[in-house]
Amino acid sequence: METFQSILGESLSRALATAGVPAAGEVVPATDARFGDYQTNAALILAKQRGENPRALAQEIIDHLDVAEYAEQPTIAGAGFINFKLTAVAIARYAARLLQDDRLGVALTNNPRRIVIDFGSPNVAKPMHVGHIRSTVLGDALARIATFLGHEVIRDNHIGDWGTQFGMVIYGWKNLLDRDALEREPIAELVRIYKTTNELGTADPAVREACRQELVRLQTGDPENLRIWNECVALSMKEFEAAYQVLGIHYDIQRGESFYNDRLPDVVRRLLDSGLAERSEGAICVFFRDIPDLAERPCLIQKSDGGFNYATTDIATVDYRIKDLGADTVWIVTGAPQLLHFRQIFEIARREGYTADFRHITHGSILGEDRKLMKTRSGDNVPLGDLLREAVARAEKIVDEKNPELPPEEKNAIALTIGIGAVKYADLSQYRMTDYIFSWDRMLSFQGNTAPYLQNAYVRIRSIFRKLGAEFTAPNELVLTEPAELNLAKRLAQFAETVPQVLNDFRPNLLANYLFELANAFHAFYEACPVLKADEPARGTRLALSELTARVLQRGLGLLGIRVPEKM
RNA sequence: GCGCCCAUAGCUCAGCCGGAUAGAGCAACGGAUUUCUAAUCCGUCGGUCGCAGGUUCGAGUCCUGCUGGGCGCGCCA
């Protein structure tokens, strides 16, 4: 389905062509409802280029514009803006078509890509904590949206399952492990032995050396150390899976760092052979002498002791994703601190001749109420499991207050949907680069731009249809008269314009803001326009608008990885 | 020292390619409930868009410099 924006945009292009002026500007949603529904500044741009009077040029464009099927006669305003106001008939016709469209108007991309999305990436032998929320939730939402738009998406969990920390973990395992504790809380025990070993190593060089030896043995394939490592990985994966289960996260593949181990020597050899890498101070580095801000920031791909590091792994990961997985696009969703690293990795890929579209999608941090990185009272990272459990518990308490007569089992399910939805929405409704302050009260409020507010709009609609009793059959024709009806219908039509926009700059918050405005428009409609008590044709029209709103909310929240309850 | 990111209402935040009188929510205040979930809606109050220049018909948005905060910068990942 074409959107009003694209229809008007094409009309504008035709008008410019027939008026004999070059293409310029575009049709965008009006910045203010007072100006109508859509606007273009084409006349302003052309007038500037050609040194002409913008308002006169705008009039000339309008004389060639034919939008009567969709909009009232366009008007000129301000310095030379052309404003479009959709007709009620056109909006009603569009809404009627939306009812027949499973995609709710959202077009498939005409440039489908094969995209590897790397997100989440927790570390083995460490607990998942708040810091993992943003990457996980953001990456998942982008994956859902890209998939819906028709891209081929491969979701990859680049697990941190290799590295120097395993020297300490294995030393701790052999010398400090408490088997009972490992049974009860495996990750906590792994953290304990790691931390204790680290402390011992700080005080005692002999321990440090022993850890180094354990690491070397692991890397050279010692069976005992490999077995311990494998067990750590398995225990951690179990923990990750539990979190993903609660969060509703799915991965297509999980290629941890260790997966690339046997490819690392070739990476270094290849880069040396091609002259991209060179020896420097005992290590092997790639320099970027021709790029001013990277000139003094080489990328180390092999340490002077012969070991490889995460840059080596990430270069091997690029190879794998392009050559083995056949990706033409790679999105890596991690925090902003890794900006320099991925800039280097992408630059190396470019120098090696890769033409794929590499994007490092960064995000800010989650802060506590004190505006510092969110920590527990004792200064540790807040474990993700604890946080998710609290979200559900808080949601359950609210449901209990508002709707005590629901059966307990249903209450639990609703609390899960609301609690997890609130955590995800709090994150996704905000621009990804800004740090945000975590607040239970705000995210679980039913007022404002929150998941519960949106979910409640959906629930109210479901309630209408329960009361309706009979099966709803959409009318062939809608009749929009009330301002609240028109406003809601226009919002519904904008879904198709909003979803693709998210991927321009990886901003799911654009979709979240849209859904908030839709829910707002619905609630206003709900107050102003009785549905079931109305006479035909208003009743059928209002049922249809309600149905569409429910579908857009469900679909839109679904694209953010958030579910909707039937009751709450 | 160099680089990246951020700075918008009392608080939390929108504002993508430069567009019209900078918008929401919360808080505060005032209204609306014989009702399909008031879990909501309507209204009022609230601004030197960090500071100073520049580019132009037009700057929260682009450029330069500064201030403040966060992060990063060869053998951790």
XYZ file of C-alpha atoms (C1' of nucleotides) in Angstrom, chain A residues 26 39 41 48 81 83 257 281 297 300 303-304 309-310 339 371 430-431 434 437 446-448 453 456 459-460 463 467 501 507 513 526-527 529 531 568, chain B residues 1-5 11-20 24-27 35-42 56-58 71-77:
74
model
C 9.750 16.404 -0.414
C 3.619 20.033 3.804
C 9.124 23.320 1.281
C 16.681 29.900 -3.321
C 5.252 26.428 2.298
C 0.227 22.692 2.851
C 34.648 -15.619 20.377
C 57.285 -2.726 19.567
C 45.841 4.930 17.269
C 46.795 -4.367 17.744
C 50.386 -9.299 21.201
C 54.141 -9.449 21.626
C 43.211 -10.254 21.159
C 39.659 -9.170 20.504
C 33.379 3.268 18.985
C 22.790 9.717 37.758
C 14.288 6.956 24.401
C 16.904 7.985 21.849
C 21.354 9.317 25.589
C 17.730 7.131 34.332
C -0.185 4.182 33.410
C 0.189 7.814 32.498
C 2.559 9.115 29.926
C -0.302 3.071 28.894
C -4.039 -0.362 28.365
C -6.931 -3.826 26.554
C -9.727 -1.299 26.353
C -12.880 -5.173 26.147
C -18.808 -6.830 25.019
C 11.941 5.460 9.201
C 15.815 4.809 16.179
C 6.659 7.861 20.009
C -12.674 6.543 23.298
C -13.771 9.397 25.524
C -17.053 8.608 20.692
C -18.632 2.713 20.071
C -4.969 -6.091 32.760
C 47.497 16.013 24.954
C 44.224 13.832 21.096
C 39.466 11.734 19.689
C 34.196 10.412 20.215
C 29.358 11.210 22.621
C 12.065 16.590 36.821
C 12.271 12.640 32.721
C 12.656 13.162 27.642
C 11.044 13.989 21.933
C 12.485 17.045 18.029
C 15.924 11.843 11.400
C 17.984 14.717 6.009
C 18.175 22.948 8.219
C 11.750 25.138 7.983
C 6.475 28.267 10.177
C 5.204 15.513 25.108
C 4.906 13.143 29.869
C 5.620 13.784 35.168
C 5.037 17.338 39.013
C -19.968 5.068 30.601
C -17.238 0.137 26.047
C -11.415 -0.725 32.027
C -11.327 7.231 35.327
C -5.617 2.304 34.625
C -8.578 7.634 31.082
C -9.723 12.450 28.991
C -9.926 18.130 28.607
C 21.443 31.954 4.994
C 15.427 33.918 3.154
C 15.416 30.697 7.660
C 33.681 7.657 27.565
C 37.968 6.147 24.879
C 43.261 6.351 23.168
C 49.334 -0.827 21.433
C 49.734 -5.767 24.100
C 41.858 -6.511 28.844
C 37.368 -7.516 26.140
